[in-house]
Amino acid sequence: MTDKTKDNGGIKSLLVDKSIAADVREKLLESELLNLEYKPQEFERNIALPITSEAALMNLDWFSEDTHSIASLPLSQNIGKCTPAQAIAAEIAQLFDDEAVAITDDMKELLPTKWDLFGDLAVIPKESLNSPEWNAVMKSKSGFEARVWEIICRNIKVNRLARQAEIATDNLRSSQVTMIYGDSGEVEFIDHGVKFYLDVTKVMFSSGNVTERHRIGDIDMTGECIVDAFAGIGYYTLPMLVRSNAKQVYACELNPNSIQALTRGAELNKVTDRLTILHGDNQETLPKLRNVADRVHLGILPSSEPTWRLAVDCLKNSGGILHLHMNLNDSEIDSFTKYCIDVISDYALQHCDFSSVSLLHVEKVKWYAPHIRHVVLDLRIE
Ligand SMILES: C[S@@+](CC[C@H](N)C(=O)[O-])C[C@H]1O[C@@H](n2cnc3c(N)ncnc32)[C@H](O)[C@@H]1O
């Protein structure tokens, strides 16, 4: 039971005599009016059954004010019985009921059922509670909007909320996320032992790339020098320094907001001495990194192709590994892999002193769109 629920005077419950409690509970379940987020509880000779809507209950045929009474009572939460999304839906229905405000099915459809978590801040989808109907209801009563956000925050277990938006089409991949509850979009969080920092309103964070971030961090890079050509806030740079134990990472990045976040992330992980940030377009910064790298990471979508040759030039004369990110049609992965090896072999063998290019691994990271996969090709160049 949270303090906030106590402030509201408890959980709306139907009080019935113990002898009929089991039957009434069944009927509430059938009518989808039993609030599964809370546990039924004994009060003297009565059992309190938590409900989701007082108005809907009073409309039922079997409800009689002579044998049933409704009260707000301090019930305990039914931990494990209800998902946070179900609890949000139930508590918001209860709030609307208490306040005699109508909630339509279209509005219920827009309640959040998923979100991205960054420490104590959650980013909900762009369509969540985002419609003319929702906008009008939120402003209809003083303090109502804050109570809705409080319910969502409490059930997601965060203090701040932001709403997702399309990522800007600029090449900086700027975030257009807006804060809806709480002031600051700055977050610090830990993923697989790596600390990250960012301002969710300024830069995007690819949470869908989590498996790839972990895969890269699992590779032993002890003693290696790495070039990360699209470093962002350090999605791969920081795992390579912290988990893979890279000797040095050269991080190329265009966006000053991402560089600020990467700098802070490096401080938090105490790896600043092994990180060199090159601010600017990597078409200009990569040529400054000729023959320094054991490994080059090209984490950009939809295509990393414009940087392939520059990446080969970054490798030491002894060769190394390239990680090339691409969005590919599922049916074209094999033919594209062959094309990629042909293009890179052509350059590496004819214009550099390398003698072979081989495919180490194809990682299918995630579906990006129908039939389109985010793929990473790992190539060895010797
Ligand atoms: C998709 S984000 C990369 C994030 C991370 N690698 C990932 O996959 O989660 C791409 C990053 O590359 C940067 N970027 C795009 N074009 C660039 C360029 N030509 N030179 C340097 N950085 C660039 C963007 O500012 C952005 O931070």
Short mmCIF file of N, CA and C and ligand atoms in Angstrom, two decimals, residues 167 170-174 203-210 212-213 228-237 251-259 278-286 297-302 307 325 366 374, ligand 1:
data_model
loop_
_atom_site.label_atom_id
_atom_site.label_comp_id
_atom_site.label_asym_id
_atom_site.label_seq_id
_atom_site.Cartn_x
_atom_site.Cartn_y
_atom_site.Cartn_z
N ILE A 167 12.43 10.30 -33.83
CA ILE A 167 13.80 10.82 -33.76
C ILE A 167 13.97 11.76 -34.94
N ASP A 170 17.52 14.63 -38.80
CA ASP A 170 18.86 15.17 -39.01
C ASP A 170 19.90 14.07 -38.76
N ASN A 171 21.11 14.24 -39.24
CA ASN A 171 22.09 13.17 -39.06
C ASN A 171 22.64 13.13 -37.63
N LEU A 172 22.20 14.09 -36.78
CA LEU A 172 22.63 14.06 -35.37
C LEU A 172 21.80 13.08 -34.56
N ARG A 173 20.72 12.54 -35.18
CA ARG A 173 19.80 11.65 -34.47
C ARG A 173 19.34 12.30 -33.16
N SER A 174 18.98 13.59 -33.25
CA SER A 174 18.54 14.30 -32.04
C SER A 174 17.25 13.71 -31.51
N VAL A 203 19.25 13.68 -26.68
CA VAL A 203 19.83 12.66 -27.55
C VAL A 203 19.06 11.35 -27.44
N MET A 204 19.08 10.58 -28.55
CA MET A 204 18.35 9.33 -28.54
C MET A 204 19.19 8.23 -27.91
N PHE A 205 18.51 7.24 -27.35
CA PHE A 205 19.20 6.06 -26.82
C PHE A 205 18.54 4.85 -27.45
N SER A 206 19.36 4.03 -28.15
CA SER A 206 18.77 2.88 -28.86
C SER A 206 18.61 1.71 -27.90
N SER A 207 17.49 1.69 -27.14
CA SER A 207 17.34 0.57 -26.19
C SER A 207 17.12 -0.75 -26.92
N GLY A 208 16.66 -0.70 -28.20
CA GLY A 208 16.47 -1.92 -28.97
C GLY A 208 17.78 -2.62 -29.30
N ASN A 209 18.91 -1.92 -29.12
CA ASN A 209 20.21 -2.52 -29.46
C ASN A 209 20.86 -3.21 -28.27
N VAL A 210 20.06 -3.48 -27.24
CA VAL A 210 20.65 -3.98 -25.99
C VAL A 210 21.45 -5.27 -26.20
N GLU A 212 23.01 -6.33 -28.80
CA GLU A 212 24.26 -6.06 -29.51
C GLU A 212 25.26 -5.37 -28.58
N ARG A 213 24.73 -4.48 -27.73
CA ARG A 213 25.61 -3.79 -26.77
C ARG A 213 26.25 -4.83 -25.84
N ASP A 228 35.58 3.93 -32.74
CA ASP A 228 34.11 3.88 -32.80
C ASP A 228 33.70 5.10 -33.62
N ALA A 229 33.26 4.84 -34.88
CA ALA A 229 33.06 5.95 -35.82
C ALA A 229 31.77 6.72 -35.58
N PHE A 230 30.81 6.12 -34.85
CA PHE A 230 29.52 6.78 -34.55
C PHE A 230 29.24 6.57 -33.07
N ALA A 231 29.96 7.28 -32.22
CA ALA A 231 30.00 6.91 -30.80
C ALA A 231 28.74 7.25 -30.04
N GLY A 232 27.99 8.28 -30.46
CA GLY A 232 26.80 8.69 -29.70
C GLY A 232 27.18 8.97 -28.26
N ILE A 233 26.35 8.52 -27.34
CA ILE A 233 26.61 8.77 -25.91
C ILE A 233 27.52 7.68 -25.33
N GLY A 234 27.98 6.78 -26.19
CA GLY A 234 28.89 5.73 -25.73
C GLY A 234 28.24 4.36 -25.64
N TYR A 235 27.17 4.15 -26.41
CA TYR A 235 26.44 2.87 -26.38
C TYR A 235 27.40 1.68 -26.51
N TYR A 236 28.38 1.81 -27.40
CA TYR A 236 29.35 0.73 -27.59
C TYR A 236 30.71 1.13 -27.01
N THR A 237 31.05 2.41 -27.12
CA THR A 237 32.35 2.87 -26.61
C THR A 237 32.53 2.50 -25.14
N ALA A 251 36.75 7.85 -30.21
CA ALA A 251 35.30 7.96 -30.42
C ALA A 251 34.98 9.17 -31.30
N CYS A 252 34.46 8.91 -32.51
CA CYS A 252 34.09 10.00 -33.42
C CYS A 252 32.63 10.35 -33.20
N GLU A 253 32.32 11.62 -33.09
CA GLU A 253 30.91 12.01 -32.89
C GLU A 253 30.72 13.46 -33.31
N LEU A 254 29.55 13.65 -33.95
CA LEU A 254 29.20 14.95 -34.53
C LEU A 254 28.42 15.83 -33.55
N ASN A 255 27.57 15.22 -32.74
CA ASN A 255 26.58 15.95 -31.96
C ASN A 255 27.16 16.39 -30.60
N PRO A 256 27.25 17.71 -30.35
CA PRO A 256 27.82 18.18 -29.08
C PRO A 256 27.07 17.64 -27.86
N ASN A 257 25.75 17.49 -27.96
CA ASN A 257 24.99 16.95 -26.81
C ASN A 257 25.40 15.51 -26.51
N SER A 258 25.65 14.72 -27.57
CA SER A 258 26.10 13.34 -27.35
C SER A 258 27.50 13.34 -26.76
N ILE A 259 28.33 14.25 -27.23
CA ILE A 259 29.71 14.30 -26.71
C ILE A 259 29.70 14.65 -25.23
N LEU A 278 36.84 12.54 -30.80
CA LEU A 278 37.10 13.39 -31.97
C LEU A 278 35.77 14.00 -32.41
N HIS A 279 35.63 15.31 -32.17
CA HIS A 279 34.39 16.00 -32.48
C HIS A 279 34.37 16.38 -33.95
N GLY A 280 33.31 16.01 -34.66
CA GLY A 280 33.19 16.44 -36.07
C GLY A 280 32.67 15.32 -36.94
N ASP A 281 32.57 15.62 -38.23
CA ASP A 281 32.11 14.63 -39.21
C ASP A 281 33.20 13.57 -39.38
N ASN A 282 32.82 12.31 -39.27
CA ASN A 282 33.85 11.25 -39.34
C ASN A 282 34.48 11.12 -40.72
N GLN A 283 33.87 11.75 -41.73
CA GLN A 283 34.53 11.77 -43.04
C GLN A 283 35.83 12.59 -42.92
N GLU A 284 35.85 13.49 -41.93
CA GLU A 284 37.07 14.29 -41.70
C GLU A 284 37.91 13.75 -40.55
N THR A 285 37.27 13.16 -39.53
CA THR A 285 38.06 12.71 -38.37
C THR A 285 38.67 11.32 -38.60
N LEU A 286 37.98 10.44 -39.33
CA LEU A 286 38.55 9.08 -39.52
C LEU A 286 39.91 9.13 -40.24
N HIS A 297 34.40 0.12 -35.25
CA HIS A 297 32.97 -0.10 -35.05
C HIS A 297 32.20 0.97 -35.82
N LEU A 298 31.29 0.50 -36.73
CA LEU A 298 30.51 1.44 -37.57
C LEU A 298 29.03 1.28 -37.23
N GLY A 299 28.60 1.91 -36.12
CA GLY A 299 27.23 1.72 -35.61
C GLY A 299 26.29 2.78 -36.10
N ILE A 300 25.95 2.74 -37.38
CA ILE A 300 25.00 3.71 -37.93
C ILE A 300 24.01 2.99 -38.84
N LEU A 301 22.77 3.46 -38.82
CA LEU A 301 21.73 2.92 -39.69
C LEU A 301 21.17 4.06 -40.54
N PRO A 302 20.64 3.84 -41.72
CA PRO A 302 20.41 2.52 -42.30
C PRO A 302 21.64 1.87 -42.91
N THR A 307 31.39 4.78 -44.87
CA THR A 307 32.60 4.81 -44.04
C THR A 307 33.44 3.53 -44.16
N HIS A 325 27.31 -2.07 -39.23
CA HIS A 325 25.85 -2.11 -39.01
C HIS A 325 25.13 -1.73 -40.32
N LYS A 366 17.86 -7.00 -34.55
CA LYS A 366 16.41 -6.85 -34.29
C LYS A 366 15.70 -6.57 -35.60
N HIS A 374 17.95 -5.14 -38.60
CA HIS A 374 19.20 -4.49 -38.25
C HIS A 374 20.23 -5.62 -38.12
C1 LIG B 1 22.47 5.68 -34.21
S1 LIG B 1 23.47 6.76 -33.28
C2 LIG B 1 24.63 5.67 -32.81
C3 LIG B 1 24.31 5.21 -31.61
C4 LIG B 1 24.90 3.88 -31.30
N1 LIG B 1 26.04 3.57 -32.08
C5 LIG B 1 23.79 2.89 -31.40
O1 LIG B 1 23.71 2.14 -32.38
O2 LIG B 1 23.00 2.83 -30.46
C6 LIG B 1 24.47 7.50 -34.46
C7 LIG B 1 25.41 8.52 -33.89
O3 LIG B 1 26.31 8.86 -34.92
C8 LIG B 1 26.46 10.26 -34.97
N2 LIG B 1 26.81 10.58 -36.36
C9 LIG B 1 26.01 10.50 -37.45
N3 LIG B 1 26.70 10.84 -38.55
C10 LIG B 1 27.96 11.11 -38.16
C11 LIG B 1 29.12 11.53 -38.84
N4 LIG B 1 29.13 11.69 -40.14
N5 LIG B 1 30.25 11.71 -38.12
C12 LIG B 1 30.24 11.52 -36.77
N6 LIG B 1 29.15 11.14 -36.06
C13 LIG B 1 28.03 10.95 -36.75
C14 LIG B 1 25.11 10.80 -34.52
O4 LIG B 1 25.26 12.09 -33.98
C15 LIG B 1 24.69 9.77 -33.47
O5 LIG B 1 25.11 10.12 -32.19
#
